[in-house]
XYZ file of C-alpha atoms in Angstrom:
238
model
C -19.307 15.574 -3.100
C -19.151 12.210 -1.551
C -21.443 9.338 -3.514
C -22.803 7.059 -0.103
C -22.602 3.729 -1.621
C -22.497 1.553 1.162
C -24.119 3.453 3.509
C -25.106 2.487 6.903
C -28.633 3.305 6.861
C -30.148 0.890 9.333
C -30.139 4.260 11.573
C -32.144 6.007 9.403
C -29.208 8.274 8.497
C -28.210 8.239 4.939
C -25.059 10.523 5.875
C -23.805 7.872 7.881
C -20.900 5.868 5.626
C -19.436 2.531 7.017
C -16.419 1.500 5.639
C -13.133 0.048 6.062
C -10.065 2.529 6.774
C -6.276 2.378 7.435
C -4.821 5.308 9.204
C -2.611 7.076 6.914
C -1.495 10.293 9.019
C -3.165 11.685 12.820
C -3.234 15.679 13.242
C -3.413 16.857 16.892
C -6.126 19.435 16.885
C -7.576 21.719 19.824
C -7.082 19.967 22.940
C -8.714 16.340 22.743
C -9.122 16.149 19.060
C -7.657 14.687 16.033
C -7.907 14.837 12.219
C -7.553 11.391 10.657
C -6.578 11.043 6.825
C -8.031 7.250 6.472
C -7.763 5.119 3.076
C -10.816 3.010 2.488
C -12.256 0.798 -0.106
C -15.363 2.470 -1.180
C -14.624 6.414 -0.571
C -10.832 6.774 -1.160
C -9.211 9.201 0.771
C -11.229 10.576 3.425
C -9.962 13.280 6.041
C -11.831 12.897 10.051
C -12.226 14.826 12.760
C -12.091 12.381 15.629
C -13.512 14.299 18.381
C -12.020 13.589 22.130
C -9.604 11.157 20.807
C -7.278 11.918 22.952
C -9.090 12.108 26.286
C -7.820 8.286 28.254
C -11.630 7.194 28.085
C -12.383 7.879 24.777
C -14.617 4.941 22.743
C -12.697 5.735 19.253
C -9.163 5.776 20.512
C -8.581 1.669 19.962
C -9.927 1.614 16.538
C -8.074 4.505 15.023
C -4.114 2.747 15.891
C -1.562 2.922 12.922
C -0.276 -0.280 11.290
C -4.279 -1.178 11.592
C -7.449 -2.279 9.686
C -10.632 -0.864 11.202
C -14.130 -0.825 10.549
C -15.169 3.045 11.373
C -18.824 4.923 10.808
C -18.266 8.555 10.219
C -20.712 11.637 9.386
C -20.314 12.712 6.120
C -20.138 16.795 6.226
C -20.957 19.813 4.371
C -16.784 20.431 3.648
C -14.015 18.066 3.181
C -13.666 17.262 6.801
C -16.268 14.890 8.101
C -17.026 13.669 11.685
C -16.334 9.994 13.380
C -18.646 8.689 15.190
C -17.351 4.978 15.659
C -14.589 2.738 15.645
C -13.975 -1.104 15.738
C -10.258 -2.495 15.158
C -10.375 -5.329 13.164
C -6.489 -6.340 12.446
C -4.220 -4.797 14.057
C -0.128 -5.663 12.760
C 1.501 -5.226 16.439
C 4.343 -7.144 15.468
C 5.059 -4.402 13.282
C 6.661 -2.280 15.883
C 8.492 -5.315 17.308
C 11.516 -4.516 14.195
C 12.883 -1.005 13.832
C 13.363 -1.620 10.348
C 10.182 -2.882 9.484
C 8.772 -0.046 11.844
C 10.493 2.876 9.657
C 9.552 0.703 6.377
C 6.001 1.236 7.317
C 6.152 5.131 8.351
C 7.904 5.852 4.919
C 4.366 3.846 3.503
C 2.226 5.855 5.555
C 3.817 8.661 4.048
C 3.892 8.189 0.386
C 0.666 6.464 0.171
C -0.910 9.735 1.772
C 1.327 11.878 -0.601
C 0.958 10.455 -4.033
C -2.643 8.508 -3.606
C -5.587 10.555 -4.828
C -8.587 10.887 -3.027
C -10.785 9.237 -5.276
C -8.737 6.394 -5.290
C -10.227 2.609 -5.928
C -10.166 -0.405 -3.943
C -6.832 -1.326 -5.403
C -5.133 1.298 -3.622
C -6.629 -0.252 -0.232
C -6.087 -3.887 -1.071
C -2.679 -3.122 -1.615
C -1.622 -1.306 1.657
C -3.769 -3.883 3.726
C -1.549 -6.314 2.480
C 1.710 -4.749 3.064
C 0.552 -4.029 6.629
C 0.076 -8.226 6.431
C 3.323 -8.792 5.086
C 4.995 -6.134 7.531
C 3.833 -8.291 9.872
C 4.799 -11.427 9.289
C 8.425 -11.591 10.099
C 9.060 -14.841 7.819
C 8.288 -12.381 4.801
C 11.944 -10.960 3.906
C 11.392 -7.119 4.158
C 13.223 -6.582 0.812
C 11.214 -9.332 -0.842
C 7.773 -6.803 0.652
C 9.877 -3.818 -0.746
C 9.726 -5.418 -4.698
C 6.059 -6.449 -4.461
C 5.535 -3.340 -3.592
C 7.198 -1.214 -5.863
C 5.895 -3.681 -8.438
C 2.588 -3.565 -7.442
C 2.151 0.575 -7.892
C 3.875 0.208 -11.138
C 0.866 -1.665 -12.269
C -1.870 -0.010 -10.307
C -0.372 3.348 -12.249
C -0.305 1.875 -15.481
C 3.198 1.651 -15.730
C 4.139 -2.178 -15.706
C 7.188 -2.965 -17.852
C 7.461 -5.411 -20.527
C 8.662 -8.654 -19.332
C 7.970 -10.942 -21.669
C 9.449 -9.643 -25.460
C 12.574 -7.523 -25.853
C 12.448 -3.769 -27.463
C 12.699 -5.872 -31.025
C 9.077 -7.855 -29.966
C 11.734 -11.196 -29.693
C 11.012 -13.513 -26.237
C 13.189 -12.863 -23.474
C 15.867 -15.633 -23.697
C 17.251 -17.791 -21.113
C 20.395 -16.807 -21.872
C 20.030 -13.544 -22.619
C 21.702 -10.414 -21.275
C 19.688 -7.099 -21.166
C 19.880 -3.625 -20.283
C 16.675 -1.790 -19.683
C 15.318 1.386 -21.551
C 13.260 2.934 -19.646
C 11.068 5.260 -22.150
C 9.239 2.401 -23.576
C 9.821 0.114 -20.282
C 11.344 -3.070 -22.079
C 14.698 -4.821 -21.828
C 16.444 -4.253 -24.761
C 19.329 -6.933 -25.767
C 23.230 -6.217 -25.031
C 25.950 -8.029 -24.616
C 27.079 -6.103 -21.830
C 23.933 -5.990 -20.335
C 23.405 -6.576 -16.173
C 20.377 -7.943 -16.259
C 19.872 -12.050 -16.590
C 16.867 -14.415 -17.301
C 16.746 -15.038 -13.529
C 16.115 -11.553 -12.640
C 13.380 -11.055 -14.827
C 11.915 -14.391 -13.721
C 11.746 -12.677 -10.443
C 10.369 -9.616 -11.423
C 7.316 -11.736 -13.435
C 6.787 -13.370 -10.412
C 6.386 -10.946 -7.845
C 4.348 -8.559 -10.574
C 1.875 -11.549 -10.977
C 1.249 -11.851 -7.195
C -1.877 -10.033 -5.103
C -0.363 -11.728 -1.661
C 2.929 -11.076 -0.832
C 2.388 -13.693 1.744
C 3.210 -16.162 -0.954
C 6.846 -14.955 -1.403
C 7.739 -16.420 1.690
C 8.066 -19.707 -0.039
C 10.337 -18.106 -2.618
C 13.843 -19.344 -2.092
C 15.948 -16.635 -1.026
C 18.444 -15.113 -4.354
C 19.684 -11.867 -2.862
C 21.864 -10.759 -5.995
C 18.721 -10.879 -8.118
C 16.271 -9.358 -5.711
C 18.705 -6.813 -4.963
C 19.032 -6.023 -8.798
C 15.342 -6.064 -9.489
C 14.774 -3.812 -5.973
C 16.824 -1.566 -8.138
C 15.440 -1.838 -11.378
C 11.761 -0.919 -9.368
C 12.725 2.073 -7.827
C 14.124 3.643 -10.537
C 10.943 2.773 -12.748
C 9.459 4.231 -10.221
C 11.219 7.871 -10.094
C-alpha cells in the first residue's frame, strides 16, 4: 500500500525505505520490543516494530529518542506494521526536558499530532513538528509565542486560515478599528464593542506568515495581544 519513493536501494532491496521520522508515540511489546508510530516526510504516518529495543545493547535504541529528528531505514511489510532495521539520530532537542512546561507542551504535541494527523499526510505536517521541536528547544523562544505559531500554522495546513486582511463587508481592516470575530465565515466583522484591535491582528498576520518560529524571538514581547490572539486560535481551532 506503501508507494517507495525514496527508496534505499543501494542494497539491492527495493522494500527498504529511508526516510526522516519523529517519534510520535512508543508501544512496549513482548519483552524487548517496541512499536514506533514515526511521522516522516515522504511516507506520512508509519507504525514500526523496533525489534530488541529495549535490550541495554541494542543498535536502534539512540536513534528512536522522543523530542528527536532521526534518519531510520525500515522494511516495508506485507500489513500495516513494518520492521526497523536502522537508526541514526540526527537532532536531538535535549533541552527540551530541561523545562517542565515546555516538557508537558511537547507530550500534549506528541499526542495530538498522532491523533488528528492522517497517515498519508505531506511534508507539511513534518516540517511543521520539526520545527516546534526547534522552537521547544530554544528557551529564548517564549513558549506562548510557539503555542500561536502553532495553532496558526494547522489552521492553514487544514485549510482553515481566517481572513485577516478585509472585514465580513470586504472593507480593509482599519487601524483603528474594533472587531469581533464570526467564526462561520472566519473574518472579523466591525463593532463598536468589539475586543479585538489592529495590533492583535497585526500579530496574528505575522505569526500566520512565518515557516520558522525561530524568528519570533525577535518579536518584542505584547502579552495582552498574544494572549488574545492565543485565544482567538484555539477556539478557531475547536
Amino acid at each position: 500500500s506503501y508507494r517507495i519513493s525514496g527508496a534505499n536501494t543501494s542494497s539491492g532491496y527495493m522494500n527498504h525505505v529511508k526516510e526522516q521520522a519523529i517519534v510520535l508515540a512508543r508501544t512496549n511489546f513482548g519483552e524487548a520490543d517496541r512499536i514506533l508510530t514515526v511521522l516522516t516526510p515522504g511516507h506520512g504516518k508509519v507504525r514500526i516494530m523496533a525489534k530488541g529495543v529495549r535490550k541495554i545493547k541494542s543498535k536502534l535504541a539512540g536513534g528512536i529518542e522522543l523530542f528527536s529528528v532521526s534518519q531510520i531505514t525500515y522494511i516495508v511489510g506485507r500489513g500495516e506494521i513494518h520492521t526497523l532495521v536502522s537508526t541514526r539520530l540526527q537532532k536531538h532537542h535535549g533541552n527540551i526536558a530541561k523545562d517542565i512546561e515546555r516538557t508537558m507542551y511537547g507530550y500534549d504535541i506528541l499526542k495530538m499530532i498522532n491523533k488528528n494527523t492522517e497517515d498519508g499526510a505531506d511534508r507539511e505536517y513534518f516540517d511543521t513538528f520539526a520545527a516546534v521541536l526547534a522552537g521547544l528547544g530554544d528557551g529564548d523562544l517564549p513558549l506562548d509565542m510557539l503555542k500561536l505559531w502553532l495553532n496558526m500554522r494547522l489552521l492553514k495546513l487544514g485549510g482553515h486560515s481566517p481572513n485577516l486582511r478585509t472585514d465580513s463587508a470586504g472593507q480593509p481592516l482599519l487601524e483603528k478599528g474594533k472587531y469581533i470575530f464570526n467564526f462561520s465565515d472566519m473574518t472579523f466583522v466591525a463593532n463598536p464593542s468589539g475586543s479585538f484591535l489592529a495590533g492583535h491582528i497585526k500579530l496574528a498576520r505575522l505569526v500566520l506568515g512565518l515557516n520558522d518560529p525561530l524568528k519570533l524571538k525577535k518579536l518584542k514581547r505584547a502579552d495582552t495581544a498574544l494572549a488574545m490572539c492565543n485565544m482567538l486560535a484555539v477556539d478557531m481551532l475547536k
